[in-house]
Short mmCIF file of C-alpha atoms and ligand atoms in Angstrom, two decimals:
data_model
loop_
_atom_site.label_atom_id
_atom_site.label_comp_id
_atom_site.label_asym_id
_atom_site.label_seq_id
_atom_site.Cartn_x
_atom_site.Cartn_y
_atom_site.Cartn_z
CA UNK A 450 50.62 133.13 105.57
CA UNK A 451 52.08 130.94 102.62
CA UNK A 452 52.09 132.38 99.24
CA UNK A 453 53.37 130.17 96.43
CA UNK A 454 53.43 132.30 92.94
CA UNK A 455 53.86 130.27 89.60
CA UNK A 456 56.31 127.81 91.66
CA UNK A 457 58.30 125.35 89.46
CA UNK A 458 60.55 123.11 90.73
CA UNK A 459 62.53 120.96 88.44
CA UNK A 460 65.05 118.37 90.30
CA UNK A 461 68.98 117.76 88.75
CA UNK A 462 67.83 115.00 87.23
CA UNK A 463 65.37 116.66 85.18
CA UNK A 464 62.68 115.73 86.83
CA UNK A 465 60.31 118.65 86.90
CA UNK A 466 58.14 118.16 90.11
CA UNK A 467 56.32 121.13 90.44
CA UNK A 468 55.02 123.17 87.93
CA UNK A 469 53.43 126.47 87.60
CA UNK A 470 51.79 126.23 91.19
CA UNK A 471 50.14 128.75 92.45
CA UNK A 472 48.28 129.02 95.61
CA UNK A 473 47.74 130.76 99.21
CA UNK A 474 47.61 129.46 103.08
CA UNK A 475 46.50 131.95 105.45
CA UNK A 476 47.51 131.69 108.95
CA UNK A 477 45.91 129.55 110.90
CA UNK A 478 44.15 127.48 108.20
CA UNK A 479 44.24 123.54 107.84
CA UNK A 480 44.99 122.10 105.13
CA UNK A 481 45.24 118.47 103.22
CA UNK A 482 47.47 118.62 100.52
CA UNK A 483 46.38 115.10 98.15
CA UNK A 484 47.55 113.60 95.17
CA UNK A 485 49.14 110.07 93.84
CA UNK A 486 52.44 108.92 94.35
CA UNK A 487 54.91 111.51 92.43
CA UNK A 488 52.08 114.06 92.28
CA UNK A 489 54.74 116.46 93.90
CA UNK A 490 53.14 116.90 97.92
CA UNK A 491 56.81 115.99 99.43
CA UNK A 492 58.19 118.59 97.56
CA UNK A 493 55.70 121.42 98.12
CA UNK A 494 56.81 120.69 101.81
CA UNK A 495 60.54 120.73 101.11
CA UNK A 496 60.02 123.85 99.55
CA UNK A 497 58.55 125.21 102.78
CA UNK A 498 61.16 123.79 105.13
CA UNK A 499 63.68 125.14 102.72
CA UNK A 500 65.22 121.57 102.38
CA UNK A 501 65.00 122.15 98.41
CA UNK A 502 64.69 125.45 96.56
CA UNK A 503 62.29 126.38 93.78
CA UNK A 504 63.47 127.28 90.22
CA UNK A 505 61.49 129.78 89.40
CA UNK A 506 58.36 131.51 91.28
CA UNK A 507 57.73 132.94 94.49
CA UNK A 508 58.12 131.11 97.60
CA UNK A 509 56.66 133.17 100.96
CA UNK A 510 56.18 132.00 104.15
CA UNK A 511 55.47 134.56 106.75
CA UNK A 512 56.63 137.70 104.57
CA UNK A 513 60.02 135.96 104.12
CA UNK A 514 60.78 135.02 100.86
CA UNK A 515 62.37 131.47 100.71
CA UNK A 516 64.15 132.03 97.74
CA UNK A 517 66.17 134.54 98.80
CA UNK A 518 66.86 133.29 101.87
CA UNK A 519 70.79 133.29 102.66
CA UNK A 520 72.14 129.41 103.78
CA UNK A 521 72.95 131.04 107.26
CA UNK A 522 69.55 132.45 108.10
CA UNK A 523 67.88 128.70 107.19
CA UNK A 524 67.96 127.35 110.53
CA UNK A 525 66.22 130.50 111.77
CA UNK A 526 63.63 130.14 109.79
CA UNK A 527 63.05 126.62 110.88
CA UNK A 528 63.21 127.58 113.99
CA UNK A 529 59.42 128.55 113.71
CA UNK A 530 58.51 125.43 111.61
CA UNK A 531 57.45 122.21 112.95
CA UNK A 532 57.96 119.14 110.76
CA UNK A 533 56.41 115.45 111.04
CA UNK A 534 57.36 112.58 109.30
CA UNK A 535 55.47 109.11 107.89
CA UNK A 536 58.62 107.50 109.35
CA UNK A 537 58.55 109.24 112.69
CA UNK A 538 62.53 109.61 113.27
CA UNK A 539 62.43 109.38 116.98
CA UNK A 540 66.14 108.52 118.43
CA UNK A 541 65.81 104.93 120.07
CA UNK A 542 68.07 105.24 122.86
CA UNK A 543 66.58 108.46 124.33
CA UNK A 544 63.71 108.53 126.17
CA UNK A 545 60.41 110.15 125.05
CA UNK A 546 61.00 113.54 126.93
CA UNK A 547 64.57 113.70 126.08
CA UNK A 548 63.24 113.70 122.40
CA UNK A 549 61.07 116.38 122.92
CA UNK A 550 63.99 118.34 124.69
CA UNK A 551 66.25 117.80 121.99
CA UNK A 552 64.29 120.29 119.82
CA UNK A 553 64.16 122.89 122.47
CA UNK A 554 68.00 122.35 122.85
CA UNK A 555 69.04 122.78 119.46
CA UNK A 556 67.31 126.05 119.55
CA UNK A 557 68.95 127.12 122.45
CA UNK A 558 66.17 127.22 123.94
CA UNK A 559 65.09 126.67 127.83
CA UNK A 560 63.07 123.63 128.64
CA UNK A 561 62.00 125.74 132.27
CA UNK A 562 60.29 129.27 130.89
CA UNK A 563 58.52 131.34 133.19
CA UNK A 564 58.17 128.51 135.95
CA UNK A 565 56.73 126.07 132.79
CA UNK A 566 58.10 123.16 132.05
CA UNK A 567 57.37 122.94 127.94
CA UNK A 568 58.00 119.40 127.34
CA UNK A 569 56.01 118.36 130.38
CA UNK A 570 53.34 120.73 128.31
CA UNK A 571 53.83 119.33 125.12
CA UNK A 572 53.65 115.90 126.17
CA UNK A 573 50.40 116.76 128.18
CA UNK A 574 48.74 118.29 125.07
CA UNK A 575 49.75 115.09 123.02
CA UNK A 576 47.73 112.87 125.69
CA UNK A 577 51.19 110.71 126.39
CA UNK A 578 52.44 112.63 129.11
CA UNK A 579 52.89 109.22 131.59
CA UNK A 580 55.21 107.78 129.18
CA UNK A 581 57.74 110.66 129.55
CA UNK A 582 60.34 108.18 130.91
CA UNK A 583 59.66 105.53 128.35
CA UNK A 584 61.92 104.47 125.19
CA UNK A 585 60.64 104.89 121.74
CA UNK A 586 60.10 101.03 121.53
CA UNK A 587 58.09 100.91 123.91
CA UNK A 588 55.23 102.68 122.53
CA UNK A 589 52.66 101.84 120.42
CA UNK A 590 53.20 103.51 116.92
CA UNK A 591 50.04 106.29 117.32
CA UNK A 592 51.86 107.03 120.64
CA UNK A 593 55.22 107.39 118.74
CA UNK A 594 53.47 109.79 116.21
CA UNK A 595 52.63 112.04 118.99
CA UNK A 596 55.99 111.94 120.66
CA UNK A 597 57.14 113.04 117.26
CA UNK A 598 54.10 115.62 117.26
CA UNK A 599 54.94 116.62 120.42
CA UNK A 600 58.54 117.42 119.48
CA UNK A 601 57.74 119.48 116.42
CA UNK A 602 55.41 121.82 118.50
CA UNK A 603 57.37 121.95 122.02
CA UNK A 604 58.69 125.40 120.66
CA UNK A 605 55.60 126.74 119.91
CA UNK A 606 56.00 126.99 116.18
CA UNK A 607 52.85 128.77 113.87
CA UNK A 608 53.73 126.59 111.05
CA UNK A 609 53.19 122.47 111.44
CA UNK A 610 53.94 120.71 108.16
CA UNK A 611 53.32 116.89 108.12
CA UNK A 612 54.51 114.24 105.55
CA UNK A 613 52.05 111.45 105.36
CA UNK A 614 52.28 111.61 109.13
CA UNK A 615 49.32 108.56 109.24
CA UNK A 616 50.90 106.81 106.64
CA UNK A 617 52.22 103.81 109.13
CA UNK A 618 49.39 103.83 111.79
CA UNK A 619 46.15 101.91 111.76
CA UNK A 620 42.96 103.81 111.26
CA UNK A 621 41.53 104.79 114.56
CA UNK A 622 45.36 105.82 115.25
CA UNK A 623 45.12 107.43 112.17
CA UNK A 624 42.52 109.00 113.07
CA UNK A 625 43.49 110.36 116.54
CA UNK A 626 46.78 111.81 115.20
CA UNK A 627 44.66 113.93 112.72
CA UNK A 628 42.06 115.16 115.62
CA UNK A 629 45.24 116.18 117.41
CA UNK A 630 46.56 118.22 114.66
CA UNK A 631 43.54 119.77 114.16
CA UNK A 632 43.50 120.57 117.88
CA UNK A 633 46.94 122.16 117.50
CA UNK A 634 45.27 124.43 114.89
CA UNK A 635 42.67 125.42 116.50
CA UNK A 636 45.22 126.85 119.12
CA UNK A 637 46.38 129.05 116.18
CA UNK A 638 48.90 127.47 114.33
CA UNK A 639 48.95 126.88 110.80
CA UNK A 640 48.49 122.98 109.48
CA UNK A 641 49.48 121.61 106.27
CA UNK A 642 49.44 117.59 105.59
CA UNK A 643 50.68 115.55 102.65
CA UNK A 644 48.34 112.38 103.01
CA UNK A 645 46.80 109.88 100.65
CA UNK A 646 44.49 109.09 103.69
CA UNK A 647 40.79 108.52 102.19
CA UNK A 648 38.96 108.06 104.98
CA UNK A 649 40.79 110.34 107.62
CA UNK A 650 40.09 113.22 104.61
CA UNK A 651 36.55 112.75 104.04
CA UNK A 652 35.65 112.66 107.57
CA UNK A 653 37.22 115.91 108.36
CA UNK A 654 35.80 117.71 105.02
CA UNK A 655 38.47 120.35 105.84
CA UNK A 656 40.52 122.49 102.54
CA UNK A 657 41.85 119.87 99.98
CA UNK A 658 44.44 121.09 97.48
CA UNK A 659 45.12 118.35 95.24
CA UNK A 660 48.62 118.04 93.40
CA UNK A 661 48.40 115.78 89.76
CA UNK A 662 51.74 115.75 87.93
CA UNK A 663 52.97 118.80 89.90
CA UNK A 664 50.08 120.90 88.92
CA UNK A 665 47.32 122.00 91.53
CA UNK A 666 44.55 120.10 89.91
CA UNK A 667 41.52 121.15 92.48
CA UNK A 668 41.37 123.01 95.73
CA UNK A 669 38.12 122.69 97.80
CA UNK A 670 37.16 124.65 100.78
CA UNK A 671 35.61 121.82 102.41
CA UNK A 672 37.02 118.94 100.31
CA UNK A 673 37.00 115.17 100.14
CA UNK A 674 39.86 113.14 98.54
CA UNK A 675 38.00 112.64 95.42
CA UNK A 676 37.07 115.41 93.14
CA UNK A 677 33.20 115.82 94.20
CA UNK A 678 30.40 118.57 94.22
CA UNK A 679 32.15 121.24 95.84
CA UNK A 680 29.26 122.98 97.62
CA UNK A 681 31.22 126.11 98.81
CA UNK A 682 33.36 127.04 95.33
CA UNK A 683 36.87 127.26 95.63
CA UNK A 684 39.21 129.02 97.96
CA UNK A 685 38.98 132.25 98.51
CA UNK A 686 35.53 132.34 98.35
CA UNK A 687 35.35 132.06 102.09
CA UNK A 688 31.95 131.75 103.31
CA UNK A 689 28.71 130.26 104.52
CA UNK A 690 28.22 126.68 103.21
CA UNK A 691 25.39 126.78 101.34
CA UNK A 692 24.65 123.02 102.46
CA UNK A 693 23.29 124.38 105.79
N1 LIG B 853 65.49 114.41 95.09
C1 LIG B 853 64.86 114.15 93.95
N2 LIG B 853 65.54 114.06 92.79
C2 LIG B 853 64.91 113.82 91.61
N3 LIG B 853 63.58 113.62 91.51
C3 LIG B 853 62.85 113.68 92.62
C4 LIG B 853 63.44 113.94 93.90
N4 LIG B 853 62.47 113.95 94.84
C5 LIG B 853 61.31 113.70 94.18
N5 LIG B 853 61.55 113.55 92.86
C6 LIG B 853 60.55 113.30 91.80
O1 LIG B 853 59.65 114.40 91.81
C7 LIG B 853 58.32 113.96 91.61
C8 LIG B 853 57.47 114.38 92.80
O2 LIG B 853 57.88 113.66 93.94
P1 LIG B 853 57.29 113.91 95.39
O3 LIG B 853 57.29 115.36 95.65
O4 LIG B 853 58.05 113.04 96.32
O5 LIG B 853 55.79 113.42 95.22
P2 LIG B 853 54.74 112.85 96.28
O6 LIG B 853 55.21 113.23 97.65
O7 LIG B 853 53.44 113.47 95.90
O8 LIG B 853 54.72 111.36 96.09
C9 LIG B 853 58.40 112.46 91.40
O9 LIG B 853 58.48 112.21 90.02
C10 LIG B 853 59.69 112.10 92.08
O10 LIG B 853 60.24 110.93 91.52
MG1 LIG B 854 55.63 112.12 99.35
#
């Protein structure tokens, strides 16, 4: 469960970036998280990977509250988080599974549990598990994504926060990545993505919150990028579409 509470975040430079948001992401939901360029989405996640701190409000993520969470316990925390990026970050001279091992070593975790092999799983569940041996390079882009996807989920986090994670792929890549996160969630873990991605959006009709000037502007149970007839009402009013 996320809870944000009146969260303002206002940048050295002045900048304020957030600003009195409010807003809450039960476990397991999915959600798109919209807005134009500056709108404040990047930082929202930041906040929630601890990479920046807010200036004022409440920050929760899973009872803990972010603000008060000491330097030394950070990496801890992010132990449960899995993070995707628009510009993928995969390390060029190691192969695909040695990526995806990398995050289970920095945990000190084991890649072998209980006769498992959890890259071998992770890669399976990301549909690239035959290029295991391959180099970054050697992949298409959609197939890079899910390395990367693969990576942030090989420890079995229940968070998975994505920055414009379809922002470099064409559309039916674009596409595919999304149906895979949404398969992740439906395994139980908890999906939030930054995207300014129209079409992948309206075709899932899944929660929107939209950001303008750091301000939740609109958040729709089953939303489309644009602002339309919202035929649920907003979140929390969880219940039966009315639409049929
Ligand atoms: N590290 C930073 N220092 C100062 N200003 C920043 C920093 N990061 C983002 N901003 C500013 O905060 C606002 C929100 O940015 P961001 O969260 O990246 O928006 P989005 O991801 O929706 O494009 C913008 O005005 C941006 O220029
Ligand atoms: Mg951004």
């Amino acid at each position: 469960m996320i809870i944000l509470r009146n969260v303002t975040k206002a940048y050295q430079t002045g900048r304020v970036a957030l600003s009195g948001v409010t807003l809450t992401i039960p476990a397991e939901d999915f959600v798109f998280l919209v807005g134009g360029n500056g709108a404040g989405k990047s930082t929202l996640l930041k906040l929630l990977t601890r990479q920046e701190v807010a200036t004022s409000g409440v920050v929760m993520v899973g009872g803990q509250d972010l603000r008060e969470l000491p330097e030394r316990r950070v990496p801890a925390y992010r132990q449960n988080l899995g993070v995707v990026f628009q510009d993928i970050r995969l390390f060029p001279r190691q192969t695909i599974e040695e990526n995806v091992s990398v995050s289970l070593r920095v945990a000190g975790m084991d890649r072998r549990t209980d006769g498992r092999d959890l890259v071998a799983d992770a890669l399976e569940l990301v549909g690239i598990a035959a290029h295991a041996k391959r180099f970054p390079h050697q992949l298409s882009g959609g197939e890079q994504q899910r390395a990367a996807i693969a990576r942030a989920i090989v420890r079995s986090p229940s968070l998975l926060l994505a920055d414009e994670p379809t922002a470099s792929l064409p559309p039916d890549s674009s596409w595919q990545v999304v149906q895979l996160l949404a398969e992740i969630n439906r395994r139980g873990v908890t999906v939030v993505i930054a995207t300014h991605d129209r079409d992948v959006v309206d075709r899932m009709g899944r929660r929107v919150i939209e950001l303008d000037g750091g301000m939740v502007r609109r958040d729709d149970r089953y939303g489309r990028f644009e602002p339309g007839i919202d035929v649920s009402g907003s979140w929390p009013v969880v219940g039966v579409r009315t639409d049929g």
